[in-house]
Amino acid sequence: MAAVPGPRTPAQVVRTVRAFQRSLPEGLEHLKDEYGEVSAFGLGPTRTYFLFGPQANALVMRNPENFRFAGAYDMLRPIAGETALVVTDGEPHARRKRKALPSFQRPGVEQATRVIVEAVDRTIDDWRPGQRLDIHAALREAIRGAMLRLFCGDRIAAQAPYMIGQLDQIHELMDNPLPQQMVAWSLPTRARRRALDGIAAVEERIYEEIARRRHTGEAGARGGEDLISVMLADGGAVMTDQEIRDMVVSALIAGYDPVGSGIGWAVYNSLAHPGVWQRLRAEADEVLGDARATPSAVRKLRYTGRVVQESLRLHPPVVMSPRRVVKAFRHRGHLIPAGATVAVSEYITHRLPAVWDAPGAFRPERWDTDQEGYQSPSPFEYLPYGYGARRCIGAGIAGAVLPAVLSRLAQRTELDLLTLRPQYGGIPALIPRGGLHVQVAEMPLRERPRDRAIDTDHDVLVEESR
C-alpha cells in the first residue's frame, strides 16, 4: 500500500509550516496543491491526515461511529470544558444537546434575531459620515453583547464590558495561526496564561449565576428566555453545574465568533463587488421598508440570502473539521490507522473546481434556484454548518441572523471599503486578521420603495483578491 503523501524533507516541512503560519486556509491549500486529496503532516500526537473533497466529507460525516469528536478537539478543552458538545460523542452529547435545543429552535431564533439586530442598530447609531472603523470588530462586539444576554441573561449582560474584556484575552490566543496556538497551549506561555485567566473569570460569573438561580428557584418549570434557564429548567435530563457552564461558554464562543465572522465577510464581499450593496438596499426597501428583518421576513429577502450563501461558500465559519479514528480504514488507496486524527475541510471543498464553476469568484446568482440549469449542491459539497447529528446547534440562528443583519446594514449605512486584501486568521472561526476597515459615507437620497424596482439582471463575476 502506498505511503500517505506529505512533506518529508526539511525544506518541504519548512514550506508547509510557513504556509500554516500565514493562515490555516493557506496551509490547507498548500497540502492539497502539493500532495493531493490525501496527505499527512505533523509528528507524534500532532500528526494529522488531511482528506479533501466531497467523498472524504461523506466518509467521515456519515460514519460517526468510526470518526469521533472526542480526542480531536483537545486544544479546545481548556476553554470549552470537558462536557462541551465539541469534545463529546454518543449519548452524553445527545442528552446535553436535547436539553439545550429550546434556545436554538423557532422561539429562540426569533428572539436571537430581534436582540442581535437591535444591538447592531445601537452600534450603527454611533457612526458618523467620515468615520473610519473596523466593521468586523464593531459587529463582533455588538453580537457578543447580544449573545451574553441570550445565553446568560440580563444580570451577566449588564457586566458586558468586563465579560468582553475577559473573552478578548481568550481570543488573543485563539485568533493566532495554528502553529503558534499549538506551541502556546503546550508551553507555559503568557498567551496561554492570559487565555486561562480569561476563561476562569468568565466561568466564575457563570457559576455564580447558576448558583443564584438554583438557590432562588428562578428557572423553575417554565424555564426562561436565556440558555442558563433552559439548561436549569424542569423536564428532561438534569444538568450538573459543569454541564451548564460548558454549554453556555461553548455557545458564547461558538456563537458570536462564527456569526461575527459571517457578517464581516458578507459585508466585505458585498462592498468589494460593484452593485451588490445597492441591490441589497433595494431589496430591503422593497420587502421591509424601514422595518427590521424578522426570521419570517428573511425568507423574502431572496437576493440577500444568496449573497449570504455565496459569502459562506467563500468564507465558511469553520475552515477545517478534525475527528479521531476508531478503526483503521482505507481511502483512495491509503491506510489511515486507528487512533489517528483526520481532518476534512469545508474551506477547500467550497473552492474545488471539480465542484464549483469559477470557484474563486463571488457569484450570488449561482444560488438562484430559478435560473436555468440550477443544481443544488449536495450536503457534502456545501456544508458551512456541518452535517447530520453533528450539524452546528446554532445553524438556525445563524441562518436568520446573517441576512437580517446584512439587510439592516444596507438599509441604514453607506460604506466605502478600505481593506482591499484582507488576510485570514482565527481558529476555529475564519476571521479577517487585521480587521475589515471601512469609511462611513453619507447615505444617498432615498426613493420611495414602491418606485424602485430590484435589478434582476445584475450579474457579478469578480475574482476574489487575497
Tab-separated table of C-alpha atoms in Angstrom:
chain	number	residue	atom	x	y	z
A	1	MET	CA	0.000	0.000	0.000
A	2	ALA	CA	1.340	3.434	-0.968
A	3	ALA	CA	2.648	5.677	1.792
A	4	VAL	CA	0.474	8.668	2.547
A	5	PRO	CA	1.945	11.708	0.748
A	6	GLY	CA	3.177	14.638	2.751
A	7	PRO	CA	6.167	16.858	3.468
A	8	ARG	CA	9.229	14.796	4.365
A	9	THR	CA	12.395	16.717	3.590
A	10	PRO	CA	13.390	19.629	5.859
A	11	ALA	CA	12.682	22.087	3.030
A	12	GLN	CA	9.209	20.630	2.458
A	13	VAL	CA	8.417	20.757	6.182
A	14	VAL	CA	9.569	24.370	6.439
A	15	ARG	CA	7.405	25.412	3.466
A	16	THR	CA	4.378	23.682	4.977
A	17	VAL	CA	4.892	25.211	8.428
A	18	ARG	CA	5.250	28.643	6.850
A	19	ALA	CA	2.013	28.174	4.922
A	20	PHE	CA	0.123	27.253	8.114
A	21	GLN	CA	1.793	30.121	9.939
A	22	ARG	CA	0.388	32.539	7.379
A	23	SER	CA	-3.113	31.107	7.835
A	24	LEU	CA	-4.998	27.839	8.216
A	25	PRO	CA	-6.598	28.162	4.730
A	26	GLU	CA	-3.197	28.740	3.147
A	27	GLY	CA	-1.747	25.710	4.912
A	28	LEU	CA	-4.600	23.506	3.711
A	29	GLU	CA	-4.323	24.813	0.154
A	30	HIS	CA	-0.584	24.105	0.230
A	31	LEU	CA	-1.160	20.476	1.261
A	32	LYS	CA	-3.846	19.961	-1.378
A	33	ASP	CA	-1.832	21.554	-4.172
A	34	GLU	CA	1.466	19.847	-3.293
A	35	TYR	CA	0.300	16.396	-2.121
A	36	GLY	CA	-3.241	15.848	-3.402
A	37	GLU	CA	-6.550	14.760	-1.866
A	38	VAL	CA	-4.884	12.671	0.869
A	39	SER	CA	-1.860	13.874	2.822
A	40	ALA	CA	-0.320	13.729	6.283
A	41	PHE	CA	1.603	16.292	8.268
A	42	GLY	CA	2.974	16.532	11.790
A	43	LEU	CA	4.869	14.382	14.273
A	44	GLY	CA	3.646	12.222	17.129
A	45	PRO	CA	0.354	13.405	18.654
A	46	THR	CA	0.167	16.341	16.230
A	47	ARG	CA	0.239	14.162	13.099
A	48	THR	CA	-2.940	14.682	11.102
A	49	TYR	CA	-4.253	13.003	7.965
A	50	PHE	CA	-5.952	15.507	5.653
A	51	LEU	CA	-8.742	14.208	3.404
A	52	PHE	CA	-10.053	16.697	0.861
A	53	GLY	CA	-13.250	16.705	-1.190
A	54	PRO	CA	-16.930	15.697	-1.004
A	55	GLN	CA	-16.177	11.959	-0.975
A	56	ALA	CA	-13.977	12.366	2.090
A	57	ASN	CA	-16.593	14.577	3.766
A	58	ALA	CA	-19.259	11.912	3.232
A	59	LEU	CA	-16.992	9.151	4.534
A	60	VAL	CA	-16.172	10.993	7.749
A	61	MET	CA	-19.516	12.655	8.460
A	62	ARG	CA	-21.751	9.704	7.623
A	63	ASN	CA	-19.869	7.368	9.952
A	64	PRO	CA	-19.800	8.948	13.401
A	65	GLU	CA	-19.172	5.552	14.998
A	66	ASN	CA	-15.699	5.495	13.423
A	67	PHE	CA	-14.903	9.217	13.408
A	68	ARG	CA	-15.267	10.704	16.862
A	69	PHE	CA	-15.060	14.239	18.185
A	70	ALA	CA	-13.592	13.070	21.500
A	71	GLY	CA	-9.832	13.375	21.260
A	72	ALA	CA	-9.897	15.508	18.109
A	73	TYR	CA	-10.601	18.860	19.765
A	74	ASP	CA	-8.357	18.545	22.809
A	75	MET	CA	-6.900	22.004	22.144
A	76	LEU	CA	-10.347	23.472	22.924
A	77	ARG	CA	-10.897	21.566	26.187
A	78	PRO	CA	-9.367	24.232	28.459
A	79	ILE	CA	-11.880	26.724	27.068
A	80	ALA	CA	-14.951	24.693	26.082
A	81	GLY	CA	-14.801	22.302	29.053
A	82	GLU	CA	-14.833	18.549	29.499
A	83	THR	CA	-18.555	18.128	28.782
A	84	ALA	CA	-18.876	20.556	25.847
A	85	LEU	CA	-20.630	19.358	22.692
A	86	VAL	CA	-17.490	19.836	20.614
A	87	VAL	CA	-15.432	17.367	22.679
A	88	THR	CA	-18.034	14.662	23.389
A	89	ASP	CA	-19.895	11.942	21.489
A	90	GLY	CA	-22.698	9.424	21.869
A	91	GLU	CA	-25.490	9.605	24.419
A	92	PRO	CA	-23.851	12.205	26.709
A	93	HIS	CA	-23.557	14.538	23.725
A	94	ALA	CA	-27.120	13.829	22.561
A	95	ARG	CA	-28.545	14.306	26.079
A	96	ARG	CA	-26.960	17.729	26.539
A	97	LYS	CA	-27.904	18.833	23.045
A	98	ARG	CA	-31.564	17.851	23.597
A	99	LYS	CA	-31.631	19.889	26.781
A	100	ALA	CA	-30.269	22.995	25.062
A	101	LEU	CA	-32.403	22.758	21.910
A	102	PRO	CA	-35.231	25.111	23.018
A	103	SER	CA	-32.766	28.008	22.872
A	104	PHE	CA	-31.983	27.199	19.233
A	105	GLN	CA	-35.423	26.349	17.859
A	106	ARG	CA	-38.050	28.715	16.460
A	107	PRO	CA	-38.765	30.914	19.531
A	108	GLY	CA	-35.041	31.085	20.272
A	109	VAL	CA	-34.257	32.004	16.662
A	110	GLU	CA	-36.874	34.769	16.709
A	111	GLN	CA	-35.558	36.143	19.999
A	112	ALA	CA	-31.925	35.935	18.883
A	113	THR	CA	-32.664	37.744	15.613
A	114	ARG	CA	-34.501	40.542	17.397
A	115	VAL	CA	-31.865	41.010	20.117
A	116	ILE	CA	-28.886	40.904	17.739
A	117	VAL	CA	-30.403	43.247	15.136
A	118	GLU	CA	-31.309	45.690	17.914
A	119	ALA	CA	-27.711	45.546	19.153
A	120	VAL	CA	-26.440	46.235	15.641
A	121	ASP	CA	-28.849	49.166	15.358
A	122	ARG	CA	-27.409	50.692	18.546
A	123	THR	CA	-23.915	50.294	17.096
A	124	ILE	CA	-24.904	51.969	13.818
A	125	ASP	CA	-26.451	54.860	15.770
A	126	ASP	CA	-22.951	55.898	16.883
A	127	TRP	CA	-21.457	56.014	13.390
A	128	ARG	CA	-20.960	59.340	11.627
A	129	PRO	CA	-20.093	60.201	7.996
A	130	GLY	CA	-16.342	60.339	7.508
A	131	GLN	CA	-15.674	57.959	10.395
A	132	ARG	CA	-13.272	55.075	9.753
A	133	LEU	CA	-13.810	51.842	11.638
A	134	ASP	CA	-13.094	48.121	11.708
A	135	ILE	CA	-16.548	46.854	10.873
A	136	HIS	CA	-15.739	43.247	11.753
A	137	ALA	CA	-14.630	44.286	15.251
A	138	ALA	CA	-17.601	46.618	15.714
A	139	LEU	CA	-20.154	43.993	14.692
A	140	ARG	CA	-18.377	41.260	16.655
A	141	GLU	CA	-18.624	43.365	19.825
A	142	ALA	CA	-22.308	44.093	19.245
A	143	ILE	CA	-23.029	40.407	18.688
A	144	ARG	CA	-21.053	39.407	21.783
A	145	GLY	CA	-23.087	41.744	23.959
A	146	ALA	CA	-26.328	40.402	22.484
A	147	MET	CA	-25.284	36.785	22.992
A	148	LEU	CA	-24.326	37.437	26.608
A	149	ARG	CA	-27.951	38.415	27.106
A	150	LEU	CA	-29.326	35.491	25.080
A	151	PHE	CA	-27.220	32.812	26.743
A	152	CYS	CA	-26.502	34.213	30.216
A	153	GLY	CA	-29.392	36.568	30.992
A	154	ASP	CA	-29.712	40.225	31.958
A	155	ARG	CA	-27.531	40.147	35.098
A	156	ILE	CA	-24.444	38.934	33.254
A	157	ALA	CA	-25.261	41.055	30.187
A	158	ALA	CA	-25.111	44.091	32.480
A	159	GLN	CA	-21.450	43.195	33.036
A	160	ALA	CA	-20.743	43.125	29.290
A	161	PRO	CA	-17.623	45.367	29.311
A	162	TYR	CA	-15.959	43.148	31.932
A	163	MET	CA	-17.029	39.896	30.270
A	164	ILE	CA	-15.987	41.045	26.795
A	165	GLY	CA	-12.600	42.081	28.188
A	166	GLN	CA	-12.093	38.565	29.554
A	167	LEU	CA	-13.253	36.981	26.288
A	168	ASP	CA	-10.745	39.171	24.452
A	169	GLN	CA	-7.951	37.563	26.478
A	170	ILE	CA	-9.067	34.169	25.176
A	171	HIS	CA	-9.091	35.407	21.595
A	172	GLU	CA	-5.615	36.874	21.881
A	173	LEU	CA	-4.576	33.218	21.641
A	174	MET	CA	-7.392	31.724	19.540
A	175	ASP	CA	-7.012	34.283	16.769
A	176	ASN	CA	-3.386	33.275	16.153
A	177	PRO	CA	-2.194	30.886	13.396
A	178	LEU	CA	-2.350	27.158	14.133
A	179	PRO	CA	1.391	26.521	14.750
A	180	GLN	CA	1.543	29.420	17.190
A	181	GLN	CA	-1.541	28.173	19.043
A	182	MET	CA	-0.175	24.645	19.327
A	183	VAL	CA	3.061	25.930	20.837
A	184	ALA	CA	1.218	28.323	23.150
A	185	TRP	CA	-1.099	25.619	24.516
A	186	SER	CA	1.734	23.148	25.112
A	187	LEU	CA	4.083	25.558	26.949
A	188	PRO	CA	3.606	27.939	29.910
A	189	THR	CA	3.412	30.980	27.643
A	190	ARG	CA	1.982	34.373	28.530
A	191	ALA	CA	-0.743	33.946	25.881
A	192	ARG	CA	-1.807	30.621	27.429
A	193	ARG	CA	-1.857	32.110	30.932
A	194	ARG	CA	-3.950	35.081	29.812
A	195	ALA	CA	-6.405	32.807	27.961
A	196	LEU	CA	-6.808	30.579	31.024
A	197	ASP	CA	-7.231	33.621	33.279
A	198	GLY	CA	-9.881	34.954	30.920
A	199	ILE	CA	-11.881	31.745	30.840
A	200	ALA	CA	-11.595	31.396	34.636
A	201	ALA	CA	-13.064	34.870	35.091
A	202	VAL	CA	-15.921	34.164	32.640
A	203	GLU	CA	-16.801	30.832	34.209
A	204	GLU	CA	-16.690	32.317	37.716
A	205	ARG	CA	-19.520	34.703	36.822
A	206	ILE	CA	-21.461	31.920	35.103
A	207	TYR	CA	-21.118	29.583	38.106
A	208	GLU	CA	-22.257	32.409	40.398
A	209	GLU	CA	-25.354	32.935	38.243
A	210	ILE	CA	-26.129	29.196	38.178
A	211	ALA	CA	-25.836	29.028	41.981
A	212	ARG	CA	-28.049	32.091	42.422
A	213	ARG	CA	-30.770	30.651	40.209
A	214	ARG	CA	-30.640	27.257	41.887
A	215	HIS	CA	-30.956	28.966	45.273
A	216	THR	CA	-33.849	31.212	44.274
A	217	GLY	CA	-35.580	28.630	42.063
A	218	GLU	CA	-35.725	31.283	39.359
A	219	ALA	CA	-35.629	28.807	36.469
A	220	GLY	CA	-38.473	26.569	37.651
A	221	ALA	CA	-40.826	24.582	35.469
A	222	ARG	CA	-41.245	27.354	32.899
A	223	GLY	CA	-37.556	27.730	32.277
A	224	GLY	CA	-36.662	31.128	30.884
A	225	GLU	CA	-35.579	33.063	27.872
A	226	ASP	CA	-31.817	32.507	28.193
A	227	LEU	CA	-29.712	29.375	27.848
A	228	ILE	CA	-28.872	29.090	31.565
A	229	SER	CA	-32.587	28.981	32.376
A	230	VAL	CA	-33.235	26.427	29.649
A	231	MET	CA	-30.466	24.190	30.996
A	232	LEU	CA	-31.826	24.526	34.559
A	233	ALA	CA	-35.481	24.042	33.644
A	234	ASP	CA	-37.504	21.109	34.934
A	235	GLY	CA	-38.196	18.321	32.478
A	236	GLY	CA	-35.743	16.201	30.556
A	237	ALA	CA	-32.231	15.479	31.759
A	238	VAL	CA	-30.889	17.118	34.903
A	239	MET	CA	-27.728	19.076	34.183
A	240	THR	CA	-24.767	19.495	36.510
A	241	ASP	CA	-23.242	22.913	37.069
A	242	GLN	CA	-20.269	21.971	34.873
A	243	GLU	CA	-22.536	20.782	32.059
A	244	ILE	CA	-24.379	24.127	32.160
A	245	ARG	CA	-21.126	26.081	32.313
A	246	ASP	CA	-19.669	24.154	29.369
A	247	MET	CA	-22.804	24.567	27.267
A	248	VAL	CA	-23.016	28.304	27.930
A	249	VAL	CA	-19.310	29.018	27.359
A	250	SER	CA	-19.308	26.920	24.177
A	251	ALA	CA	-22.459	28.633	22.913
A	252	LEU	CA	-20.926	32.041	23.559
A	253	ILE	CA	-17.645	31.426	21.772
A	254	ALA	CA	-19.080	29.197	19.047
A	255	GLY	CA	-21.911	31.707	18.606
A	256	TYR	CA	-20.511	35.217	18.408
A	257	ASP	CA	-17.297	34.300	16.616
A	258	PRO	CA	-18.759	32.416	13.613
A	259	VAL	CA	-21.737	34.803	13.391
A	260	GLY	CA	-19.463	37.840	13.671
A	261	SER	CA	-17.132	36.294	11.104
A	262	GLY	CA	-20.057	35.503	8.780
A	263	ILE	CA	-21.378	39.064	8.955
A	264	GLY	CA	-17.947	40.590	8.488
A	265	TRP	CA	-17.166	38.544	5.379
A	266	ALA	CA	-20.659	39.147	3.959
A	267	VAL	CA	-20.097	42.900	4.303
A	268	TYR	CA	-16.655	42.609	2.715
A	269	ASN	CA	-17.914	40.566	-0.232
A	270	SER	CA	-20.875	42.897	-0.748
A	271	LEU	CA	-18.733	46.045	-0.742
A	272	ALA	CA	-15.887	44.542	-2.788
A	273	HIS	CA	-18.142	43.725	-5.749
A	274	PRO	CA	-19.827	46.599	-7.597
A	275	GLY	CA	-23.567	46.969	-7.276
A	276	VAL	CA	-24.144	44.345	-4.589
A	277	TRP	CA	-24.628	46.760	-1.673
A	278	GLN	CA	-27.059	48.847	-3.691
A	279	ARG	CA	-29.061	45.792	-4.657
A	280	LEU	CA	-29.178	44.646	-1.036
A	281	ARG	CA	-30.585	48.057	-0.091
A	282	ALA	CA	-33.125	47.991	-2.910
A	283	GLU	CA	-34.401	44.600	-1.801
A	284	ALA	CA	-34.572	45.692	1.839
A	285	ASP	CA	-36.556	48.775	0.836
A	286	GLU	CA	-38.910	46.686	-1.281
A	287	VAL	CA	-39.506	43.942	1.294
A	288	LEU	CA	-39.011	45.679	4.648
A	289	GLY	CA	-39.392	49.425	4.165
A	290	ASP	CA	-37.824	50.874	7.313
A	291	ALA	CA	-38.561	47.825	9.468
A	292	ARG	CA	-36.021	45.381	10.861
A	293	ALA	CA	-35.951	41.918	9.371
A	294	THR	CA	-37.546	39.063	11.295
A	295	PRO	CA	-36.911	35.352	10.593
A	296	SER	CA	-40.129	35.188	8.571
A	297	ALA	CA	-39.197	38.306	6.590
A	298	VAL	CA	-35.714	36.920	5.935
A	299	ARG	CA	-37.270	34.235	3.729
A	300	LYS	CA	-38.500	37.001	1.410
A	301	LEU	CA	-35.027	38.557	1.096
A	302	ARG	CA	-34.053	36.217	-1.695
A	303	TYR	CA	-31.118	38.141	-3.097
A	304	THR	CA	-29.765	38.866	0.385
A	305	GLY	CA	-29.980	35.152	1.134
A	306	ARG	CA	-27.989	34.349	-1.997
A	307	VAL	CA	-25.316	36.863	-1.029
A	308	VAL	CA	-25.011	35.238	2.391
A	309	GLN	CA	-24.849	31.734	0.908
A	310	GLU	CA	-22.131	32.732	-1.514
A	311	SER	CA	-20.175	34.520	1.194
A	312	LEU	CA	-20.371	31.407	3.402
A	313	ARG	CA	-19.089	29.374	0.480
A	314	LEU	CA	-16.012	31.545	0.032
A	315	HIS	CA	-15.536	32.219	3.749
A	316	PRO	CA	-17.133	29.398	5.769
A	317	PRO	CA	-17.357	29.912	9.541
A	318	VAL	CA	-15.276	26.768	10.130
A	319	VAL	CA	-12.298	26.045	7.884
A	320	MET	CA	-11.434	22.507	8.993
A	321	SER	CA	-13.148	19.735	10.979
A	322	PRO	CA	-10.973	17.112	12.693
A	323	ARG	CA	-12.041	13.688	14.021
A	324	ARG	CA	-10.332	10.840	15.875
A	325	VAL	CA	-10.323	7.466	14.053
A	326	VAL	CA	-11.703	4.473	15.983
A	327	LYS	CA	-10.847	1.710	13.492
A	328	ALA	CA	-8.287	1.789	10.679
A	329	PHE	CA	-9.734	2.444	7.224
A	330	ARG	CA	-8.619	2.890	3.628
A	331	HIS	CA	-9.281	5.929	1.487
A	332	ARG	CA	-8.095	6.368	-2.100
A	333	GLY	CA	-5.571	3.573	-1.716
A	334	HIS	CA	-4.101	4.797	1.578
A	335	LEU	CA	-4.375	3.161	5.002
A	336	ILE	CA	-5.263	5.502	7.857
A	337	PRO	CA	-4.502	3.886	11.241
A	338	ALA	CA	-6.771	3.606	14.277
A	339	GLY	CA	-6.219	6.374	16.789
A	340	ALA	CA	-5.121	8.844	14.119
A	341	THR	CA	-6.516	12.337	13.736
A	342	VAL	CA	-8.145	13.017	10.371
A	343	ALA	CA	-9.370	16.366	9.109
A	344	VAL	CA	-11.746	17.358	6.338
A	345	SER	CA	-12.031	20.942	5.151
A	346	GLU	CA	-15.129	22.963	4.410
A	347	TYR	CA	-12.960	25.754	3.034
A	348	ILE	CA	-11.191	23.514	0.497
A	349	THR	CA	-14.432	21.776	-0.511
A	350	HIS	CA	-16.147	25.112	-1.176
A	351	ARG	CA	-13.387	26.115	-3.594
A	352	LEU	CA	-12.843	22.940	-5.620
A	353	PRO	CA	-13.003	23.492	-9.404
A	354	ALA	CA	-14.422	19.974	-9.793
A	355	VAL	CA	-17.455	21.061	-7.732
A	356	TRP	CA	-17.865	24.785	-8.413
A	357	ASP	CA	-17.755	26.798	-11.612
A	358	ALA	CA	-15.300	29.699	-11.178
A	359	PRO	CA	-14.749	28.735	-7.518
A	360	GLY	CA	-12.764	31.864	-6.634
A	361	ALA	CA	-15.446	34.229	-7.942
A	362	PHE	CA	-18.141	35.829	-5.800
A	363	ARG	CA	-21.322	34.963	-7.709
A	364	PRO	CA	-24.563	35.229	-5.690
A	365	GLU	CA	-26.527	34.263	-8.794
A	366	ARG	CA	-25.186	30.698	-8.568
A	367	TRP	CA	-27.730	30.237	-5.739
A	368	ASP	CA	-30.720	31.425	-7.791
A	369	THR	CA	-32.991	28.382	-7.885
A	370	ASP	CA	-34.989	29.912	-10.749
A	371	GLN	CA	-32.076	30.071	-13.167
A	372	GLU	CA	-31.955	27.532	-15.947
A	373	GLY	CA	-29.788	24.542	-15.123
A	374	TYR	CA	-29.615	25.280	-11.388
A	375	GLN	CA	-28.450	22.275	-9.415
A	376	SER	CA	-28.389	22.277	-5.645
A	377	PRO	CA	-25.047	21.190	-4.149
A	378	SER	CA	-25.031	18.038	-2.060
A	379	PRO	CA	-24.655	18.254	1.749
A	380	PHE	CA	-21.015	17.214	1.303
A	381	GLU	CA	-20.250	19.876	-1.312
A	382	TYR	CA	-21.652	22.800	0.673
A	383	LEU	CA	-21.509	22.450	4.449
A	384	PRO	CA	-20.945	25.760	6.236
A	385	TYR	CA	-22.574	24.408	9.415
A	386	GLY	CA	-21.601	20.738	9.256
A	387	TYR	CA	-23.830	17.746	8.614
A	388	GLY	CA	-26.372	15.484	10.263
A	389	ALA	CA	-26.494	14.971	14.013
A	390	ARG	CA	-23.262	16.962	14.378
A	391	ARG	CA	-24.588	19.952	12.441
A	392	CYS	CA	-23.961	23.127	14.436
A	393	ILE	CA	-26.698	23.581	17.042
A	394	GLY	CA	-26.764	27.311	16.242
A	395	ALA	CA	-27.229	26.907	12.470
A	396	GLY	CA	-30.851	28.057	12.646
A	397	ILE	CA	-29.893	31.240	14.476
A	398	ALA	CA	-27.069	31.993	12.037
A	399	GLY	CA	-29.365	31.298	9.079
A	400	ALA	CA	-31.742	34.050	10.210
A	401	VAL	CA	-29.313	36.497	11.801
A	402	LEU	CA	-26.805	36.810	8.939
A	403	PRO	CA	-29.273	38.029	6.273
A	404	ALA	CA	-31.200	40.070	8.850
A	405	VAL	CA	-28.104	41.987	9.938
A	406	LEU	CA	-26.770	42.351	6.393
A	407	SER	CA	-30.073	43.816	5.197
A	408	ARG	CA	-30.162	46.186	8.190
A	409	LEU	CA	-26.674	47.444	7.424
A	410	ALA	CA	-27.623	48.015	3.785
A	411	GLN	CA	-30.804	49.826	4.872
A	412	ARG	CA	-29.029	52.186	7.225
A	413	THR	CA	-25.467	52.685	6.014
A	414	GLU	CA	-23.365	53.650	3.052
A	415	LEU	CA	-19.845	52.261	3.444
A	416	ASP	CA	-16.624	52.565	1.452
A	417	LEU	CA	-14.322	49.559	1.709
A	418	LEU	CA	-10.758	50.392	2.763
A	419	THR	CA	-9.368	46.882	3.344
A	420	LEU	CA	-8.933	45.506	-0.162
A	421	ARG	CA	-6.776	42.447	0.584
A	422	PRO	CA	-7.821	41.030	3.956
A	423	GLN	CA	-5.622	38.365	5.476
A	424	TYR	CA	-7.040	35.240	7.080
A	425	GLY	CA	-6.736	34.494	10.768
A	426	GLY	CA	-8.505	32.715	13.582
A	427	ILE	CA	-9.171	29.148	14.700
A	428	PRO	CA	-11.724	27.670	14.660
A	429	ALA	CA	-13.637	30.611	13.120
A	430	LEU	CA	-12.274	32.282	9.986
A	431	ILE	CA	-11.701	35.938	10.802
A	432	PRO	CA	-10.042	38.802	8.905
A	433	ARG	CA	-6.649	39.232	10.585
A	434	GLY	CA	-6.084	42.949	10.999
A	435	GLY	CA	-9.769	43.694	10.608
A	436	LEU	CA	-12.056	44.909	7.829
A	437	HIS	CA	-11.790	48.680	7.648
A	438	VAL	CA	-14.470	50.870	6.096
A	439	GLN	CA	-15.303	54.552	5.953
A	440	VAL	CA	-18.845	55.651	6.710
A	441	ALA	CA	-20.261	57.750	3.877
A	442	GLU	CA	-23.320	59.943	3.553
A	443	MET	CA	-26.463	57.953	2.797
A	444	PRO	CA	-27.818	58.634	-0.698
A	445	LEU	CA	-31.207	60.249	-1.118
A	446	ARG	CA	-33.781	57.517	-0.744
A	447	GLU	CA	-36.521	56.889	-3.277
A	448	ARG	CA	-39.839	55.604	-2.157
A	449	PRO	CA	-39.663	51.773	-2.048
A	450	ARG	CA	-42.664	51.323	-4.342
A	451	ASP	CA	-40.992	53.457	-7.024
A	452	ARG	CA	-37.842	51.389	-7.174
A	453	ALA	CA	-37.534	48.021	-8.866
A	454	ILE	CA	-34.908	45.473	-7.896
A	455	ASP	CA	-32.442	44.910	-10.738
A	456	THR	CA	-32.960	41.279	-11.590
A	457	ASP	CA	-30.371	41.372	-14.367
A	458	HIS	CA	-27.468	42.206	-12.072
A	459	ASP	CA	-24.540	39.847	-12.523
A	460	VAL	CA	-21.313	39.745	-10.528
A	461	LEU	CA	-18.247	37.796	-11.535
A	462	VAL	CA	-15.153	39.201	-9.867
A	463	GLU	CA	-12.205	37.105	-8.793
A	464	GLU	CA	-11.545	37.443	-5.077
A	465	SER	CA	-8.379	39.308	-4.088
A	466	ARG	CA	-6.461	37.517	-1.399
